[in-house]
């Protein structure tokens, strides 16, 4: 109690301290995210129009109101791209999360061998850049370089077409699965390890099978981790870009605006329509935001309902 | 939730007993087989890259995918010879961007995450939400505004133009906040403050060591992220000597009419560029604590 | 509270903040990055007057690759003759990449001094105000290039670039396999269809060629052969002819071949395409004189088995063709050394010395001296036995009398057209509809931008 004057100092300090710690992040965040986002929103209301007539009249940037938003929302290709991404997500997200959960549970099975090796092996693709992963699978899909096709040929079966309509979605989802399953597996596995074993010791003594323990005890307990990985998968899915973009030159079935981000890239970098790209991005970001909030709310009620 | 868990084994009592004999002995073997299949699935394409990197461009299209070729050293030599060893320059650049960028990013994230987790201050909630929202914005739209900004201050085309934007990593801040919450007890901080330690001393000597495991995770994620980044260096740089590997490999895929394609170089380059990442993953894996991610939902 | 700033006002507050940060940073940059090359000029100084001191020109090009010894020899030669000028080469990607980077660089005031662009991408850059009018700068070397080639970079009588390489249209084919299957080298497109039939009948796995919907320029050239102009203007208004009857007839031609499975629907230069070319399953490529070098790079083993002939025609005996591909060097409007840049571009493209040197890069020079030099040059590596390759090509250039005008929105049509044509080829639906839809999209886009479009 003698430290009354000294006690004031920490309080004074702590008012400014968090801001000092956060300053580098705030400055960089402002410079490289807030300002560019603000500028992008500004751009989304602007477009190029011709100044001074003639066939080679110069383009100048002017205010175009909601034209860009209207164009994005009424563009059938953009809307179709959103649809394709959702369809792709229906394949990819459950398969990535399902397999990640399966591997995590298997790794968590008592007495299983080669745990370290398999865990590392399954995680390894995470280190392979998305573009390289796509290029590599592209080679594995193309008829003349595909090992599956080589085998099919040996068996006198026809060439397999990995790029034809429904198969294409699986081919793309497979790349996501390959790259993403390890990362998600590690998250689920570590949260499995965080469960005190005492919780299912009792069940084991009662003679419960590992399958039963997994289904009834482990999965409910890792549900929060599943929701989190699911949420990031949804965000990642809606921002799908490098896989279809890398495979596009190899196939005739992937159009140049196959997913929303390809469309945005196209407008921004090929068609010199930054305004249109910005508007389409704002629409996409808002869509992701709304979807994430809805999912979070839905699952929060279900997984944490009892506690919250 | 705990109530339902305790109830669970009892309600299923009978089924548990029935399965007991068959289950316990056989399951791990099946588990092992499934895991090995998974490992095979994940390793096969990596093996393919190595096999393909050893092929001449002729063998690439004519021999079985996984069969090793005869051109490994030729390809490596070609890659090294390309533009007077420019490929290795790109590799060094990538190491610089990813290494320095990830270190700085981790530090900035740790400071911000610590501030958000361990201090109550006005505006902290707003700040945190704003940073989280940053995850939602696709980088493609930000590249051009970021470039214009860099050009406005005369930094476009320099190493800094690629380094600075990657230091801010909303996801990293989010992770650090979660981890600081979990790993740094408030009582330790109070004790240090009572001892009269300065806030930055506390952070440097007590907080950072406690957060090490989480920071390694953030570093690894950001390193891989920067290493794989393509668009930012593409828009920022025009001097080939400053390119990172991703951008360099992209120029290999000749686009102009009359340009040859360089698939065997691209594949060799890909194989080489993946190696540092794989080593990093193997080395840092023992620090790998992704449970901080899982804790995110509670925090 | 702070004393009034002596600095002049800045465009906006955020830039001031950014600048403050930058000042702090540059100090650090200077401290630890000595690897920075000296920049071509301080950002503040501008002006197109010829500089007194030494000048470094930043050149974005894919023809001259930074450390390719042949490219190095060329820029060293130039430096020797112009000791004041140093050339710094950079490859930033192909046409689309270069154009998009250039647009951003222009906005930022950070442009190179010379940039390479394919002819069809030039109008879009011109109307964006990115390209400098260099009519006066190149006047002295005007006679170094034929007018039909200058036409590729001249709009409304103003020159916006110096042609470098050109693409006289040629039909490159597997001589040995055409002979083996008894197919006649086509001189008309009708004969082409017959040869396609013959080849596919003899070997069901082989095709005369791939059908690549992304090759907008090829389809435009084919329509031009048939008398259609996809874009044209009278100096005031644009006219779009993608759905004109001659153009639609070319659509019918390809639709028929695709429907009868006589061409393989497959993009160009994919690993798959390369493998097929290696295997002798794709027997030809109707493109231009640059095609042999591309084929050689993916299928070096097949060298000696190919030959090139003039492109098939719609009307027998009519030799007229347009150019296909090729590229020019432009000078960005914001280049700080425009005079020197234009001089370099003109030297490489139009001077006797420069255009001859281009031949060493395996590209087809557009300059007269370079063209003249081709006549005594060895044929391309793909067909060492075809001694008259360059004679044939030169004759094609003389017959390249169809001018092709590219509109300011080629990119918009490129993707819309390619995507839709791919779909039509896969679903075996009407190609005419694709051409008509592209017409509508192109017209709508021009009108949206504010151009006048006439029927």
Coordinates of N, CA and C in Angstrom, one line a residue, chain A residues 27-172:
Chain A
X27 N -0.3 1.2 -38.6 CA 0.3 2.0 -39.7 C 0.3 1.2 -41.0
X28 N 0.8 0.0 -40.9 CA 0.9 -0.8 -42.1 C -0.4 -1.2 -42.6
X29 N -1.3 -1.5 -41.6 CA -2.7 -1.9 -42.0 C -3.4 -0.7 -42.8
X30 N -3.2 0.5 -42.2 CA -3.7 1.7 -42.9 C -3.1 1.9 -44.3
X31 N -1.8 1.8 -44.4 CA -1.2 2.0 -45.6 C -1.5 1.0 -46.7
X32 N -1.4 -0.3 -46.3 CA -1.5 -1.3 -47.3 C -2.8 -2.0 -47.4
X33 N -3.8 -1.7 -46.5 CA -5.1 -2.3 -46.6 C -6.2 -1.2 -46.7
X34 N -6.2 -0.4 -45.6 CA -7.3 0.6 -45.6 C -7.3 1.5 -46.8
X35 N -6.1 2.1 -47.0 CA -6.0 3.1 -48.1 C -6.3 2.4 -49.5
X36 N -5.7 1.3 -49.8 CA -6.0 0.6 -51.0 C -7.5 0.2 -51.1
X37 N -8.0 -0.3 -50.0 CA -9.5 -0.7 -50.0 C -10.3 0.6 -50.3
X38 N -10.0 1.7 -49.6 CA -10.7 2.9 -49.9 C -10.6 3.3 -51.3
X39 N -9.4 3.2 -51.9 CA -9.1 3.6 -53.2 C -9.9 2.7 -54.2
X40 N -10.0 1.4 -53.8 CA -10.7 0.5 -54.7 C -12.2 0.8 -54.7
X41 N -12.7 1.2 -53.5 CA -14.1 1.5 -53.4 C -14.4 2.8 -54.3
X42 N -13.4 3.7 -54.2 CA -13.5 4.9 -55.0 C -13.5 4.6 -56.5
X43 N -12.6 3.7 -56.8 CA -12.5 3.3 -58.2 C -13.8 2.6 -58.7
X44 N -14.5 1.9 -57.8 CA -15.7 1.1 -58.2 C -16.8 2.1 -58.7
X45 N -16.7 3.3 -58.4 CA -17.7 4.3 -58.9 C -17.1 5.0 -60.1
X46 N -16.0 4.6 -60.6 CA -15.4 5.3 -61.8 C -15.2 4.4 -63.0
X47 N -15.2 5.0 -64.1 CA -15.0 4.2 -65.3 C -14.4 5.1 -66.4
X48 N -13.9 4.4 -67.5 CA -13.3 5.2 -68.6 C -14.4 5.5 -69.6
X49 N -14.4 6.8 -70.0 CA -15.3 7.2 -71.1 C -14.4 8.0 -72.0
X50 N -15.0 8.1 -73.3 CA -14.2 8.7 -74.3 C -14.3 10.3 -74.3
X51 N -13.2 10.9 -74.4 CA -13.1 12.4 -74.4 C -12.8 12.8 -75.8
X52 N -13.5 13.7 -76.3 CA -13.2 14.2 -77.6 C -13.4 13.1 -78.6
X53 N -14.2 13.3 -79.6 CA -14.7 12.2 -80.5 C -13.6 11.6 -81.3
X54 N -14.0 10.9 -82.3 CA -13.1 10.3 -83.2 C -12.8 8.9 -82.8
X55 N -12.3 8.1 -83.8 CA -12.1 6.7 -83.6 C -11.0 6.4 -82.6
X56 N -10.1 7.4 -82.4 CA -9.0 7.1 -81.5 C -9.1 8.2 -80.3
X57 N -10.3 8.6 -80.0 CA -10.5 9.5 -78.9 C -9.9 9.0 -77.6
X58 N -9.4 9.9 -76.8 CA -8.7 9.4 -75.5 C -9.7 9.0 -74.5
X59 N -9.3 8.0 -73.7 CA -10.2 7.6 -72.6 C -9.9 8.4 -71.4
X60 N -10.9 8.9 -70.7 CA -10.6 9.6 -69.4 C -11.5 8.9 -68.4
X61 N -11.0 9.0 -67.1 CA -11.7 8.4 -66.0 C -12.7 9.4 -65.5
X62 N -14.0 8.9 -65.4 CA -15.0 9.8 -64.8 C -15.9 9.0 -63.9
X63 N -16.7 9.8 -63.1 CA -17.6 9.2 -62.2 C -18.8 8.5 -63.0
X64 N -19.1 7.3 -62.6 CA -20.1 6.6 -63.4 C -21.2 6.1 -62.5
X65 N -21.3 6.6 -61.2 CA -22.3 6.1 -60.3 C -22.3 4.6 -60.1
X66 N -23.4 4.0 -60.1 CA -23.5 2.6 -59.8 C -23.4 1.7 -61.0
X67 N -23.0 2.3 -62.1 CA -22.9 1.5 -63.4 C -22.1 0.2 -63.2
X68 N -20.9 0.3 -62.5 CA -20.1 -0.8 -62.4 C -20.7 -1.9 -61.6
X69 N -21.4 -1.5 -60.5 CA -22.1 -2.5 -59.7 C -23.2 -3.2 -60.5
X70 N -23.9 -2.3 -61.2 CA -25.0 -2.8 -62.0 C -24.5 -3.8 -63.0
X71 N -23.4 -3.5 -63.7 CA -22.7 -4.3 -64.7 C -22.3 -5.7 -64.0
X72 N -21.7 -5.6 -62.8 CA -21.2 -6.8 -62.2 C -22.4 -7.7 -61.8
X73 N -23.5 -7.1 -61.3 CA -24.6 -8.0 -60.8 C -25.4 -8.5 -62.0
X74 N -25.4 -7.8 -63.1 CA -26.2 -8.3 -64.2 C -25.3 -9.1 -65.2
X75 N -24.0 -9.2 -64.9 CA -23.2 -9.9 -65.9 C -23.4 -11.4 -65.7
X76 N -23.9 -12.1 -66.7 CA -24.2 -13.5 -66.5 C -23.0 -14.3 -66.2
X77 N -21.8 -13.9 -66.7 CA -20.6 -14.7 -66.5 C -20.2 -14.6 -65.0
X78 N -20.3 -13.4 -64.5 CA -19.9 -13.2 -63.1 C -20.8 -14.0 -62.1
X79 N -22.1 -13.9 -62.4 CA -23.1 -14.7 -61.6 C -22.9 -16.2 -61.8
X80 N -22.6 -16.6 -63.0 CA -22.4 -18.0 -63.2 C -21.1 -18.5 -62.5
X81 N -20.1 -17.6 -62.5 CA -18.9 -17.9 -61.8 C -19.1 -18.1 -60.3
X82 N -20.0 -17.3 -59.7 CA -20.3 -17.5 -58.3 C -21.0 -18.8 -58.1
X83 N -21.9 -19.2 -59.1 CA -22.5 -20.5 -59.0 C -21.5 -21.6 -59.1
X84 N -20.6 -21.5 -60.0 CA -19.6 -22.6 -60.1 C -18.7 -22.7 -58.9
X85 N -18.4 -21.6 -58.3 CA -17.6 -21.6 -57.1 C -18.4 -22.3 -56.0
X86 N -19.7 -22.1 -55.9 CA -20.5 -22.7 -54.9 C -20.6 -24.2 -55.1
X87 N -20.8 -24.6 -56.4 CA -20.9 -26.0 -56.7 C -19.6 -26.7 -56.4
X88 N -18.5 -26.0 -56.7 CA -17.1 -26.6 -56.4 C -17.0 -26.7 -54.9
X89 N -17.4 -25.7 -54.2 CA -17.3 -25.8 -52.7 C -18.1 -27.0 -52.2
X90 N -19.2 -27.3 -52.8 CA -20.0 -28.4 -52.3 C -19.2 -29.7 -52.4
X91 N -18.4 -29.8 -53.4 CA -17.5 -31.0 -53.5 C -16.3 -30.9 -52.6
X92 N -15.7 -29.7 -52.7 CA -14.3 -29.7 -52.1 C -14.3 -29.5 -50.6
X93 N -15.2 -28.7 -50.0 CA -15.1 -28.4 -48.6 C -15.4 -29.7 -47.8
X94 N -16.5 -30.4 -48.0 CA -16.8 -31.6 -47.2 C -15.7 -32.6 -47.4
X95 N -15.1 -32.7 -48.7 CA -14.1 -33.8 -48.8 C -12.8 -33.4 -48.1
X96 N -12.4 -32.2 -48.2 CA -11.2 -31.8 -47.5 C -11.4 -31.9 -46.0
X97 N -12.5 -31.4 -45.4 CA -12.7 -31.5 -44.0 C -12.9 -32.9 -43.5
X98 N -13.7 -33.7 -44.3 CA -14.0 -35.1 -44.0 C -12.7 -35.9 -43.9
X99 N -11.9 -35.8 -44.9 CA -10.7 -36.6 -45.0 C -9.7 -36.1 -43.9
X100 N -9.7 -34.8 -43.7 CA -8.8 -34.3 -42.7 C -9.2 -34.8 -41.3
X101 N -10.5 -34.8 -41.1 CA -11.0 -35.4 -39.8 C -10.6 -36.9 -39.7
X102 N -10.9 -37.6 -40.8 CA -10.6 -39.0 -40.8 C -9.1 -39.3 -40.4
X103 N -8.2 -38.6 -41.1 CA -6.8 -38.8 -40.9 C -6.4 -38.4 -39.4
X104 N -7.0 -37.3 -39.0 CA -6.7 -36.9 -37.6 C -7.1 -37.9 -36.6
X105 N -8.3 -38.4 -36.8 CA -8.8 -39.5 -35.9 C -7.9 -40.7 -35.9
X106 N -7.5 -41.1 -37.1 CA -6.7 -42.3 -37.3 C -5.3 -42.1 -36.6
X107 N -4.8 -40.9 -36.8 CA -3.5 -40.6 -36.1 C -3.7 -40.6 -34.6
X108 N -4.9 -40.3 -34.2 CA -5.1 -40.2 -32.7 C -5.5 -41.6 -32.2
X109 N -5.6 -42.6 -33.0 CA -5.9 -44.0 -32.6 C -4.7 -44.5 -31.8
X110 N -4.9 -45.1 -30.6 CA -3.8 -45.6 -29.9 C -3.1 -46.7 -30.6
X111 N -1.8 -46.8 -30.4 CA -0.9 -47.9 -31.0 C -0.8 -47.9 -32.5
X112 N -1.2 -46.9 -33.2 CA -1.1 -46.9 -34.6 C 0.4 -46.6 -35.0
X113 N 0.9 -47.3 -36.0 CA 2.3 -47.2 -36.3 C 2.5 -46.1 -37.4
X114 N 3.8 -45.7 -37.6 CA 4.2 -44.8 -38.6 C 3.4 -43.4 -38.5
X115 N 3.1 -43.0 -37.3 CA 2.4 -41.8 -37.1 C 3.1 -40.6 -37.6
X116 N 4.4 -40.5 -37.2 CA 5.2 -39.3 -37.6 C 5.4 -39.2 -39.1
X117 N 5.7 -40.4 -39.7 CA 5.9 -40.4 -41.2 C 4.6 -39.9 -41.9
X118 N 3.5 -40.6 -41.6 CA 2.3 -40.3 -42.3 C 1.8 -38.9 -42.1
X119 N 2.0 -38.4 -40.8 CA 1.6 -37.1 -40.6 C 2.4 -36.1 -41.4
X120 N 3.7 -36.3 -41.4 CA 4.5 -35.4 -42.2 C 4.2 -35.5 -43.7
X121 N 4.0 -36.7 -44.2 CA 3.8 -36.9 -45.6 C 2.5 -36.2 -46.0
X122 N 1.4 -36.4 -45.2 CA 0.2 -35.8 -45.6 C 0.2 -34.3 -45.5
X123 N 1.0 -33.8 -44.6 CA 1.1 -32.3 -44.4 C 2.0 -31.7 -45.5
X124 N 2.9 -32.4 -46.1 CA 3.9 -31.9 -47.0 C 3.3 -31.1 -48.2
X125 N 2.2 -31.5 -48.8 CA 1.7 -30.7 -50.0 C 1.4 -29.3 -49.6
X126 N 1.2 -29.0 -48.3 CA 0.9 -27.6 -47.9 C 2.1 -26.7 -48.3
X127 N 3.3 -27.2 -48.4 CA 4.4 -26.4 -48.7 C 4.6 -26.2 -50.2
X128 N 3.7 -26.9 -51.0 CA 3.9 -26.7 -52.5 C 3.0 -25.6 -52.9
X129 N 3.5 -24.5 -53.5 CA 2.8 -23.4 -53.9 C 1.6 -23.8 -54.8
X130 N 0.5 -23.1 -54.7 CA -0.8 -23.4 -55.4 C -0.6 -23.5 -56.9
X131 N 0.2 -22.6 -57.4 CA 0.4 -22.6 -58.9 C 1.2 -23.8 -59.3
X132 N 2.2 -24.2 -58.6 CA 3.0 -25.4 -58.9 C 2.1 -26.6 -58.7
X133 N 1.3 -26.6 -57.6 CA 0.4 -27.8 -57.4 C -0.5 -28.0 -58.6
X134 N -1.0 -26.9 -59.1 CA -2.0 -27.0 -60.2 C -1.3 -27.4 -61.5
X135 N -0.1 -26.9 -61.7 CA 0.7 -27.2 -62.9 C 1.0 -28.7 -62.9
X136 N 1.3 -29.2 -61.7 CA 1.7 -30.6 -61.5 C 0.5 -31.5 -61.7
X137 N -0.6 -31.2 -61.1 CA -1.8 -32.0 -61.3 C -2.2 -31.9 -62.8
X138 N -2.0 -30.7 -63.4 CA -2.4 -30.6 -64.8 C -1.7 -31.6 -65.6
X139 N -0.4 -31.8 -65.4 CA 0.4 -32.8 -66.1 C -0.2 -34.2 -65.8
X140 N -0.6 -34.4 -64.6 CA -1.1 -35.7 -64.2 C -2.5 -35.9 -64.8
X141 N -3.2 -34.9 -65.2 CA -4.5 -35.0 -65.8 C -4.5 -35.1 -67.3
X142 N -3.5 -34.5 -68.0 CA -3.5 -34.5 -69.4 C -3.3 -35.9 -70.0
X143 N -4.1 -36.2 -71.0 CA -4.1 -37.6 -71.6 C -2.7 -38.1 -71.9
X144 N -1.8 -37.3 -72.5 CA -0.5 -37.9 -72.9 C 0.5 -37.9 -71.8
X145 N 0.2 -37.2 -70.7 CA 1.2 -37.3 -69.6 C 0.7 -38.0 -68.4
X146 N -0.6 -38.3 -68.4 CA -1.2 -38.8 -67.2 C -0.9 -40.3 -66.9
X147 N -0.4 -40.6 -65.7 CA -0.1 -42.0 -65.4 C -1.4 -42.9 -65.4
X148 N -2.5 -42.3 -65.0 CA -3.8 -43.0 -65.0 C -4.2 -43.4 -66.4
X149 N -3.9 -42.4 -67.3 CA -4.3 -42.7 -68.6 C -3.4 -43.7 -69.2
X150 N -2.1 -43.7 -68.8 CA -1.1 -44.7 -69.2 C -1.6 -46.1 -68.9
X151 N -2.1 -46.2 -67.6 CA -2.6 -47.5 -67.2 C -3.8 -47.9 -68.0
X152 N -4.7 -46.9 -68.1 CA -6.0 -47.1 -68.9 C -5.6 -47.7 -70.3
X153 N -4.6 -47.1 -70.9 CA -4.2 -47.5 -72.2 C -3.7 -48.9 -72.2
X154 N -2.9 -49.2 -71.2 CA -2.4 -50.6 -71.1 C -3.6 -51.6 -71.0
X155 N -4.7 -51.2 -70.4 CA -5.8 -52.0 -70.2 C -6.8 -51.9 -71.4
X156 N -6.3 -51.2 -72.4 CA -7.1 -50.9 -73.6 C -8.4 -50.2 -73.3
X157 N -8.4 -49.3 -72.3 CA -9.5 -48.5 -72.1 C -9.3 -47.1 -72.8
X158 N -10.4 -46.4 -73.1 CA -10.2 -45.2 -73.8 C -9.5 -44.1 -72.9
X159 N -9.1 -43.0 -73.6 CA -8.5 -41.9 -72.8 C -9.5 -41.3 -71.8
X160 N -8.9 -41.0 -70.6 CA -9.8 -40.4 -69.6 C -9.8 -38.9 -69.8
X161 N -10.9 -38.3 -69.7 CA -10.9 -36.8 -69.8 C -11.2 -36.2 -68.5
X162 N -10.1 -35.7 -67.8 CA -10.3 -35.1 -66.5 C -10.9 -33.7 -66.6
X163 N -11.0 -33.1 -67.8 CA -11.5 -31.8 -67.9 C -12.9 -31.6 -68.4
X164 N -13.6 -32.8 -68.6 CA -15.0 -32.7 -69.2 C -15.9 -32.3 -68.0
X165 N -17.2 -32.0 -68.4 CA -18.0 -31.3 -67.4 C -18.1 -31.8 -66.0
X166 N -18.7 -32.9 -65.6 CA -18.8 -33.0 -64.1 C -17.4 -33.3 -63.6
X167 N -16.6 -34.1 -64.3 CA -15.3 -34.5 -63.8 C -14.4 -33.3 -63.5
X168 N -14.5 -32.2 -64.2 CA -13.7 -31.1 -64.0 C -13.8 -30.6 -62.6
X169 N -15.0 -30.6 -62.0 CA -15.2 -30.2 -60.6 C -14.4 -31.1 -59.7
X170 N -14.4 -32.4 -60.0 CA -13.7 -33.3 -59.1 C -12.2 -33.1 -59.3
X171 N -11.8 -32.9 -60.5 CA -10.3 -32.6 -60.8 C -9.8 -31.4 -60.0
X172 N -10.6 -30.4 -60.0 CA -10.2 -29.2 -59.3 C -10.3 -29.4 -57.8

